[in-house]
CSV table of C-alpha atoms and ligand atoms in Angstrom, one decimal:
chain,number,residue,atom,x,y,z
A,128,MET,CA,22.1,-27.4,-131.2
A,129,LEU,CA,19.4,-30.0,-131.9
A,130,ALA,CA,15.9,-28.8,-132.7
A,131,LYS,CA,14.5,-31.2,-130.1
A,132,GLU,CA,16.4,-29.4,-127.3
A,133,ILE,CA,14.2,-26.4,-128.0
A,134,GLY,CA,11.0,-28.1,-129.1
A,135,GLU,CA,8.4,-27.3,-131.8
A,136,PHE,CA,7.0,-24.0,-130.6
A,137,ASN,CA,10.5,-22.5,-130.1
A,138,LEU,CA,11.4,-23.8,-133.6
A,139,ILE,CA,8.4,-22.0,-135.1
A,140,LYS,CA,9.2,-19.0,-133.2
A,141,ARG,CA,12.7,-18.8,-134.7
A,142,MET,CA,11.3,-19.3,-138.2
A,143,SER,CA,8.9,-16.5,-137.6
A,144,ASP,CA,11.7,-14.2,-136.2
A,145,ILE,CA,13.8,-15.0,-139.3
A,146,LEU,CA,11.0,-14.2,-141.7
A,147,GLY,CA,10.4,-10.8,-140.0
A,148,ASN,CA,7.3,-8.6,-140.4
A,149,SER,CA,5.0,-9.0,-143.4
A,150,SER,CA,5.3,-6.3,-146.0
A,151,ARG,CA,1.6,-6.2,-146.6
A,152,GLN,CA,-1.3,-5.2,-144.3
A,153,ILE,CA,-2.5,-8.6,-142.9
A,154,ILE,CA,-4.9,-9.1,-140.1
A,155,LYS,CA,-3.0,-12.2,-138.7
A,156,GLY,CA,0.2,-13.9,-139.9
A,157,ILE,CA,2.0,-16.7,-138.1
A,158,GLY,CA,0.9,-17.5,-134.6
A,159,ASP,CA,-2.9,-18.3,-134.6
A,160,ASP,CA,-4.8,-21.4,-136.0
A,161,CYS,CA,-5.2,-19.7,-139.3
A,162,ALA,CA,-3.7,-16.6,-141.1
A,163,VAL,CA,-6.2,-13.9,-141.8
A,164,ILE,CA,-5.9,-11.8,-145.0
A,165,ASN,CA,-8.0,-9.5,-147.0
A,166,PRO,CA,-9.0,-11.0,-150.3
A,167,PRO,CA,-7.8,-9.1,-153.4
A,168,SER,CA,-10.9,-7.1,-154.4
A,169,GLU,CA,-10.7,-6.3,-158.1
A,170,LEU,CA,-8.2,-9.2,-159.0
A,171,LEU,CA,-8.3,-12.9,-159.5
A,172,GLN,CA,-6.8,-15.2,-156.9
A,173,LEU,CA,-4.0,-17.5,-158.0
A,174,VAL,CA,-3.2,-20.6,-156.0
A,175,THR,CA,-0.3,-23.1,-156.5
A,176,THR,CA,1.6,-25.6,-154.5
A,177,ASP,CA,4.8,-27.6,-155.0
A,178,MET,CA,6.6,-30.2,-152.9
A,179,LEU,CA,10.3,-30.9,-152.7
A,180,VAL,CA,11.6,-34.2,-151.1
A,181,GLU,CA,15.0,-35.1,-150.1
A,182,GLY,CA,16.4,-37.8,-152.4
A,183,VAL,CA,13.9,-37.0,-155.1
A,184,HIS,CA,14.4,-33.3,-155.8
A,185,PHE,CA,17.6,-32.5,-153.8
A,186,GLU,CA,20.3,-34.3,-152.0
A,187,LEU,CA,21.8,-32.9,-148.7
A,188,SER,CA,25.2,-33.9,-150.1
A,189,THR,CA,25.0,-31.4,-153.0
A,190,ALA,CA,22.7,-28.6,-151.9
A,191,THR,CA,22.9,-26.4,-148.9
A,192,PRO,CA,19.9,-25.9,-146.6
A,193,TYR,CA,19.9,-22.2,-147.7
A,194,GLN,CA,19.7,-23.3,-151.4
A,195,ILE,CA,16.9,-25.8,-150.6
A,196,GLY,CA,15.0,-23.0,-148.9
A,197,TRP,CA,15.4,-20.7,-151.7
A,198,LYS,CA,14.5,-23.2,-154.4
A,199,SER,CA,11.4,-24.5,-152.6
A,200,LEU,CA,9.8,-21.1,-152.8
A,201,ALA,CA,11.4,-20.1,-156.1
A,202,VAL,CA,9.7,-23.0,-158.1
A,203,ASN,CA,6.2,-21.8,-156.6
A,204,ILE,CA,7.0,-18.2,-157.7
A,205,SER,CA,7.7,-19.4,-161.1
A,206,ASP,CA,4.3,-21.0,-161.4
A,207,ILE,CA,2.7,-17.6,-160.6
A,208,ALA,CA,5.0,-15.9,-163.0
A,209,SER,CA,3.9,-18.3,-165.8
A,210,MET,CA,0.3,-17.1,-165.2
A,211,GLY,CA,1.3,-13.6,-165.6
A,212,GLY,CA,0.5,-12.9,-161.8
A,213,GLU,CA,2.1,-11.3,-158.9
A,214,PRO,CA,2.8,-13.6,-155.8
A,215,THR,CA,1.6,-12.7,-152.4
A,216,TYR,CA,1.3,-15.1,-149.6
A,217,ALA,CA,3.0,-18.3,-148.9
A,218,PHE,CA,2.4,-21.2,-146.4
A,219,VAL,CA,5.3,-23.6,-145.8
A,220,SER,CA,4.7,-27.2,-144.5
A,221,ILE,CA,8.0,-28.8,-143.6
A,222,GLY,CA,9.1,-32.2,-142.3
A,223,PHE,CA,12.5,-32.7,-140.7
A,224,PRO,CA,14.2,-35.8,-139.3
A,225,ARG,CA,14.1,-35.9,-135.4
A,226,ASN,CA,18.0,-35.2,-135.2
A,227,VAL,CA,17.8,-32.0,-137.2
A,228,THR,CA,19.8,-29.0,-136.0
A,229,VAL,CA,18.3,-25.6,-135.3
A,230,GLU,CA,21.1,-24.2,-137.5
A,231,PHE,CA,20.0,-26.4,-140.4
A,232,VAL,CA,16.4,-25.1,-140.1
A,233,ASP,CA,17.6,-21.4,-139.7
A,234,GLU,CA,19.5,-21.8,-143.1
A,235,ILE,CA,16.4,-23.1,-144.8
A,236,TYR,CA,14.4,-20.2,-143.6
A,237,LEU,CA,17.0,-17.7,-144.5
A,238,GLY,CA,16.9,-19.0,-148.1
A,239,MET,CA,13.2,-18.7,-148.2
A,240,ARG,CA,13.2,-15.3,-146.5
A,241,ASP,CA,15.7,-14.0,-149.2
A,242,VAL,CA,13.7,-15.2,-152.2
A,243,ALA,CA,10.5,-14.0,-150.6
A,244,ARG,CA,11.9,-10.6,-150.0
A,245,GLU,CA,13.3,-10.3,-153.5
A,246,TYR,CA,10.0,-11.3,-155.2
A,247,GLY,CA,7.6,-9.5,-152.6
A,248,VAL,CA,6.1,-12.6,-150.9
A,249,ASP,CA,5.0,-12.8,-147.3
A,250,ILE,CA,5.3,-16.3,-145.6
A,251,ILE,CA,2.4,-16.3,-143.2
A,252,GLY,CA,1.9,-19.8,-142.0
A,253,GLY,CA,2.5,-23.5,-142.4
A,254,ASP,CA,3.2,-26.8,-140.4
A,255,THR,CA,6.2,-28.3,-138.8
A,256,VAL,CA,6.4,-32.1,-138.5
A,257,SER,CA,9.0,-34.9,-138.0
A,258,SER,CA,9.6,-37.0,-141.1
A,259,PRO,CA,12.3,-39.5,-142.2
A,260,GLN,CA,13.5,-37.2,-144.9
A,261,VAL,CA,13.4,-33.5,-145.4
A,262,ILE,CA,10.4,-32.5,-147.1
A,263,ILE,CA,9.0,-29.1,-148.0
A,264,ASN,CA,5.6,-28.3,-149.4
A,265,ILE,CA,4.8,-24.7,-150.2
A,266,ALA,CA,1.4,-23.3,-151.1
A,267,LEU,CA,1.6,-19.8,-152.7
A,268,LEU,CA,-1.1,-17.3,-153.4
A,269,GLY,CA,-0.9,-14.7,-156.1
A,270,GLU,CA,-3.1,-12.1,-157.9
A,271,VAL,CA,-3.7,-11.2,-161.4
A,272,GLU,CA,-6.0,-8.7,-163.2
A,273,LYS,CA,-9.1,-10.2,-164.6
A,274,ASP,CA,-8.1,-9.9,-168.3
A,275,CYS,CA,-4.4,-10.7,-167.8
A,276,TYR,CA,-4.0,-14.4,-166.8
A,277,ILE,CA,-2.3,-16.6,-169.3
A,278,LEU,CA,-3.1,-20.3,-169.7
A,279,ARG,CA,-1.4,-23.2,-171.4
A,280,SER,CA,-4.5,-23.7,-173.6
A,281,GLY,CA,-4.4,-20.4,-175.5
A,282,ALA,CA,-1.9,-21.1,-178.3
A,283,LYS,CA,-3.1,-20.4,-181.9
A,284,GLN,CA,-1.9,-21.7,-185.2
A,285,GLY,CA,0.7,-19.4,-186.5
A,286,ASP,CA,1.8,-18.2,-183.1
A,287,LEU,CA,5.6,-18.1,-182.5
A,288,ILE,CA,7.1,-20.1,-179.7
A,289,CYS,CA,9.4,-18.3,-177.5
A,290,VAL,CA,11.6,-18.7,-174.4
A,291,THR,CA,13.1,-16.2,-172.1
A,292,GLY,CA,16.8,-16.5,-171.3
A,293,ASP,CA,18.6,-19.8,-172.1
A,294,VAL,CA,17.8,-23.4,-171.3
A,295,GLY,CA,19.6,-26.6,-170.2
A,296,GLY,CA,21.7,-24.7,-167.6
A,297,SER,CA,19.9,-26.2,-164.7
A,298,SER,CA,20.4,-29.8,-165.9
A,299,ALA,CA,23.9,-29.2,-166.9
A,300,GLY,CA,24.5,-27.8,-163.4
A,301,LEU,CA,22.9,-30.9,-161.9
A,302,GLU,CA,25.2,-33.2,-164.0
A,303,ILE,CA,28.1,-31.4,-162.6
A,304,LEU,CA,26.8,-31.9,-159.0
A,305,GLN,CA,26.1,-35.5,-159.6
A,306,LYS,CA,29.4,-36.4,-161.3
A,307,LYS,CA,31.2,-34.3,-158.5
A,308,LEU,CA,33.1,-32.4,-161.0
A,309,ASN,CA,34.9,-29.2,-159.9
A,310,ILE,CA,33.1,-26.7,-162.4
A,311,ASN,CA,31.4,-23.5,-161.4
A,312,GLY,CA,28.0,-22.6,-162.8
A,313,THR,CA,25.6,-24.7,-160.7
A,314,GLU,CA,23.7,-21.7,-159.5
A,315,LYS,CA,21.0,-22.0,-162.2
A,316,HIS,CA,20.2,-25.4,-160.7
A,317,LEU,CA,20.6,-24.6,-157.0
A,318,LEU,CA,19.3,-21.1,-156.8
A,319,PRO,CA,16.9,-20.6,-159.8
A,320,ARG,CA,15.5,-17.0,-160.5
A,321,PRO,CA,11.9,-17.1,-161.5
A,322,ARG,CA,11.1,-14.7,-164.4
A,323,LEU,CA,8.4,-12.8,-162.5
A,324,LYS,CA,8.9,-9.3,-163.9
A,325,GLU,CA,9.1,-10.9,-167.4
A,326,GLY,CA,6.0,-12.9,-167.0
A,327,ARG,CA,4.1,-9.7,-165.8
A,328,LEU,CA,5.3,-7.8,-168.8
A,329,LEU,CA,4.4,-10.4,-171.3
A,330,ALA,CA,1.0,-11.1,-169.8
A,331,LYS,CA,0.1,-7.4,-169.6
A,332,SER,CA,1.1,-6.8,-173.2
A,333,GLY,CA,-2.0,-8.5,-174.4
A,334,TYR,CA,-0.1,-10.3,-177.2
A,335,VAL,CA,0.8,-13.6,-175.4
A,336,ASN,CA,-1.6,-16.4,-176.0
A,337,ALA,CA,-0.2,-19.2,-173.9
A,338,MET,CA,2.6,-19.5,-171.3
A,339,ILE,CA,4.2,-22.1,-169.1
A,340,ASP,CA,7.3,-22.3,-166.9
A,341,ILE,CA,10.1,-24.7,-167.9
A,342,SER,CA,10.1,-27.2,-164.9
A,343,ASP,CA,10.3,-30.5,-166.9
A,344,GLY,CA,12.2,-29.4,-170.0
A,345,VAL,CA,11.3,-27.6,-173.2
A,346,SER,CA,10.0,-30.7,-175.0
A,347,SER,CA,7.6,-31.6,-172.2
A,348,GLU,CA,6.3,-28.0,-171.9
A,349,ILE,CA,5.7,-27.8,-175.7
A,350,HIS,CA,3.7,-30.9,-175.5
A,351,HIS,CA,1.6,-29.5,-172.5
A,352,ILE,CA,0.9,-26.3,-174.4
A,353,CYS,CA,0.0,-28.2,-177.7
A,354,GLU,CA,-2.2,-30.8,-175.9
A,355,GLN,CA,-4.1,-28.2,-174.1
A,356,SER,CA,-4.5,-25.7,-177.0
A,357,GLY,CA,-5.2,-28.6,-179.5
A,358,THR,CA,-2.4,-27.7,-181.9
A,359,GLY,CA,0.9,-29.1,-183.5
A,360,ALA,CA,4.2,-27.4,-183.4
A,361,LYS,CA,7.5,-27.2,-185.1
A,362,ILE,CA,10.8,-26.4,-183.2
A,363,TYR,CA,14.1,-25.5,-184.8
A,364,MET,CA,16.9,-27.0,-182.8
A,365,LYS,CA,19.4,-24.5,-184.2
A,366,ASP,CA,17.5,-21.7,-182.6
A,367,ILE,CA,17.3,-23.1,-179.0
A,368,PRO,CA,19.3,-20.7,-176.9
A,369,LEU,CA,22.2,-22.5,-175.1
A,370,SER,CA,24.7,-20.8,-172.9
A,371,ALA,CA,28.4,-21.3,-173.3
A,372,TYR,CA,28.2,-23.2,-170.0
A,373,VAL,CA,25.8,-25.8,-171.3
A,374,GLN,CA,28.0,-26.3,-174.4
A,375,SER,CA,31.2,-26.8,-172.3
A,376,VAL,CA,29.5,-29.1,-169.9
A,377,ALA,CA,28.1,-31.2,-172.7
A,378,ASN,CA,31.7,-31.3,-174.1
A,379,ILE,CA,33.1,-32.4,-170.8
A,380,VAL,CA,30.5,-35.1,-170.0
A,381,ASN,CA,30.2,-36.1,-173.8
A,382,LYS,CA,26.5,-35.4,-174.0
A,383,ASN,CA,24.5,-33.6,-176.6
A,384,PRO,CA,23.9,-29.9,-175.2
A,385,TYR,CA,20.4,-30.0,-176.8
A,386,ASP,CA,19.4,-33.0,-174.5
A,387,PHE,CA,19.9,-30.8,-171.5
A,388,ALA,CA,17.7,-28.1,-173.0
A,389,LEU,CA,15.0,-30.3,-174.4
A,390,PHE,CA,14.7,-33.1,-171.8
A,391,GLY,CA,16.5,-31.7,-168.6
A,392,GLY,CA,14.1,-29.3,-166.9
A,393,GLU,CA,14.2,-27.0,-164.0
A,394,ASP,CA,15.3,-24.0,-165.9
A,395,TYR,CA,12.3,-22.0,-164.7
A,396,GLU,CA,12.5,-19.9,-167.8
A,397,LEU,CA,9.1,-18.9,-169.4
A,398,LEU,CA,8.0,-20.7,-172.7
A,399,PHE,CA,5.1,-18.8,-174.4
A,400,THR,CA,3.5,-18.3,-177.7
A,401,CYS,CA,2.7,-14.9,-179.2
A,402,GLN,CA,1.2,-13.3,-182.3
A,403,TYR,CA,3.6,-13.6,-185.2
A,404,ASP,CA,3.8,-9.9,-185.8
A,405,LYS,CA,4.4,-9.0,-182.1
A,406,PHE,CA,7.5,-11.0,-181.4
A,407,GLN,CA,9.8,-8.1,-182.1
A,408,TYR,CA,7.8,-5.7,-179.9
A,409,LEU,CA,7.8,-8.2,-176.9
A,410,GLN,CA,11.5,-8.9,-177.4
A,411,GLU,CA,12.4,-5.2,-177.0
A,412,LEU,CA,9.9,-4.7,-174.3
A,413,VAL,CA,11.3,-7.4,-172.2
A,414,TYR,CA,15.0,-6.7,-173.0
A,415,ASN,CA,14.5,-3.0,-172.3
A,416,ASN,CA,12.8,-3.4,-169.0
A,417,CYS,CA,14.6,-6.7,-167.6
A,418,HIS,CA,17.8,-7.1,-169.7
A,419,THR,CA,16.5,-10.7,-170.5
A,420,PRO,CA,16.7,-11.9,-174.0
A,421,ILE,CA,13.7,-13.7,-175.8
A,422,THR,CA,14.4,-16.2,-178.5
A,423,CYS,CA,11.9,-17.6,-181.0
A,424,ILE,CA,12.3,-21.3,-181.3
A,425,GLY,CA,9.5,-22.5,-183.4
A,426,GLN,CA,5.9,-22.1,-184.4
A,427,ILE,CA,2.4,-23.4,-183.6
A,428,LEU,CA,0.8,-25.5,-186.3
A,429,ASP,CA,-2.6,-26.8,-187.0
A,430,LYS,CA,-3.8,-29.6,-185.0
A,431,SER,CA,-3.5,-31.9,-188.0
A,432,GLU,CA,0.4,-31.6,-187.6
A,433,LEU,CA,2.5,-33.4,-185.3
A,434,ILE,CA,5.0,-31.9,-182.8
A,435,THR,CA,8.4,-32.0,-184.5
A,436,ILE,CA,11.8,-30.6,-184.3
A,437,ASP,CA,14.1,-29.8,-187.2
A,438,ASP,CA,17.6,-31.0,-186.1
A,439,LEU,CA,20.8,-29.4,-187.0
A,440,ASP,CA,20.9,-31.4,-190.3
A,441,HIS,CA,17.5,-30.0,-191.2
A,442,ARG,CA,15.7,-33.4,-190.7
A,443,SER,CA,12.4,-33.2,-189.2
A,444,ILE,CA,12.0,-35.7,-186.4
A,445,PRO,CA,9.1,-36.1,-183.8
A,446,LEU,CA,9.7,-34.2,-180.6
A,447,LEU,CA,9.5,-36.8,-177.8
A,448,ALA,CA,7.8,-35.6,-174.7
A,449,LYS,CA,10.3,-37.1,-172.4
A,450,GLY,CA,11.5,-35.0,-169.5
A,451,TYR,CA,11.5,-35.7,-165.8
A,452,ASN,CA,8.6,-37.8,-164.9
A,453,HIS,CA,8.2,-39.1,-161.2
A,454,PHE,CA,6.3,-42.2,-162.1
A,455,VAL,CA,8.3,-43.7,-164.9
B,671,ADP,P1,-1.7,-25.9,-135.2
B,671,ADP,O1,-1.4,-26.8,-133.9
B,671,ADP,O2,-3.0,-25.0,-134.9
B,671,ADP,O3,-1.6,-26.5,-136.5
B,671,ADP,P2,1.0,-25.0,-135.2
B,671,ADP,O4,1.7,-25.0,-133.9
B,671,ADP,O5,1.2,-26.0,-136.2
B,671,ADP,O6,-0.5,-24.7,-135.0
B,671,ADP,O7,1.3,-23.6,-135.7
B,671,ADP,C1,1.3,-22.4,-135.1
B,671,ADP,C2,1.6,-21.3,-136.1
B,671,ADP,O8,2.8,-21.3,-136.7
B,671,ADP,C3,0.5,-21.2,-137.1
B,671,ADP,O9,0.2,-19.8,-137.5
B,671,ADP,C4,1.2,-21.8,-138.3
B,671,ADP,O10,0.7,-21.2,-139.5
B,671,ADP,C5,2.6,-21.4,-138.1
B,671,ADP,N1,3.6,-22.3,-138.6
B,671,ADP,C6,3.8,-23.6,-138.2
B,671,ADP,N2,4.9,-24.3,-138.9
B,671,ADP,C7,5.3,-23.3,-139.7
B,671,ADP,C8,6.4,-23.3,-140.7
B,671,ADP,N3,7.1,-24.4,-140.9
B,671,ADP,N4,6.6,-22.1,-141.5
B,671,ADP,C9,5.8,-21.0,-141.2
B,671,ADP,N5,4.8,-21.0,-140.2
B,671,ADP,C10,4.6,-22.1,-139.6
B,672,MG,MG1,0.2,-27.4,-137.2
């Protein structure tokens, strides 16, 4: 059924029905000119927004509407996770072509609903417009204790640089989709799982000095941290955690697996720096609570030092800040 057969208001009603009731005490959700919520009293308010555009961030030929819905909210949750916060309320502004079907819209909202439920988010408003391409902008609120939020700018000389999980899997999956190869393992690209619980544990530990989520690739994120912290850094290529999947995709498409990890992006793992002597404690803390491994991949250096990577032959080379960049 075409959405235009039921009209904008019925379409919004369907979205609201799919999303169901809010899990929090709210004064007014979807259905009025504004949502009305109680501000977090003792906490700081986090606010983030991310936009996904058909043809730039996803293709309808390689991602299902459910996956698009999931990912559009997941990437915002990852931003809250990287601050050490807890996500709360989301607002979804969405544009569809005029000939969109109701079923397509339903599927997008089912994907958003599932990730919202899993991570404790309530979608309580938005806007719906027609647009030549599918476009989704989500604004997400979150909360964090006053002494708990983690910025990119807090890295200190001597800190270890660490990542959760493994990296490169998302862009390896994208390569598989783009080359239309019949290989499983594209979930990390299509249905990313933000490291929310891990981010909370790390932030609350008090031993993490800087944190960022990996949306543009490890190299870009290291540059962001170093730039904002006023430091240099050294990365050890041999220590970058690659899954067997990344290695095998790299073999098949004849690419360097570390390129996926360093320059690929969209892994939505957390990259953070911590006090040298607290690494093992944090590793155990996160593994025991989340079964997520943490790997040390390098160290923060004085600002007089460059950002370099030791390659597999132990040669030190500059780490380029290339990753996905919309304007190059
Ligand atoms: P207005 O004309 O005041 O902008 P709308 O008709 O756009 O009102 O929206 C009506 C209600 O539905 C509002 O509560 C709005 O937040 C909500 N809403 C509209 N579009 C969406 C959407 N895509 N997802 C979730 N809520 C939406
Ligand atoms: Mg509106």
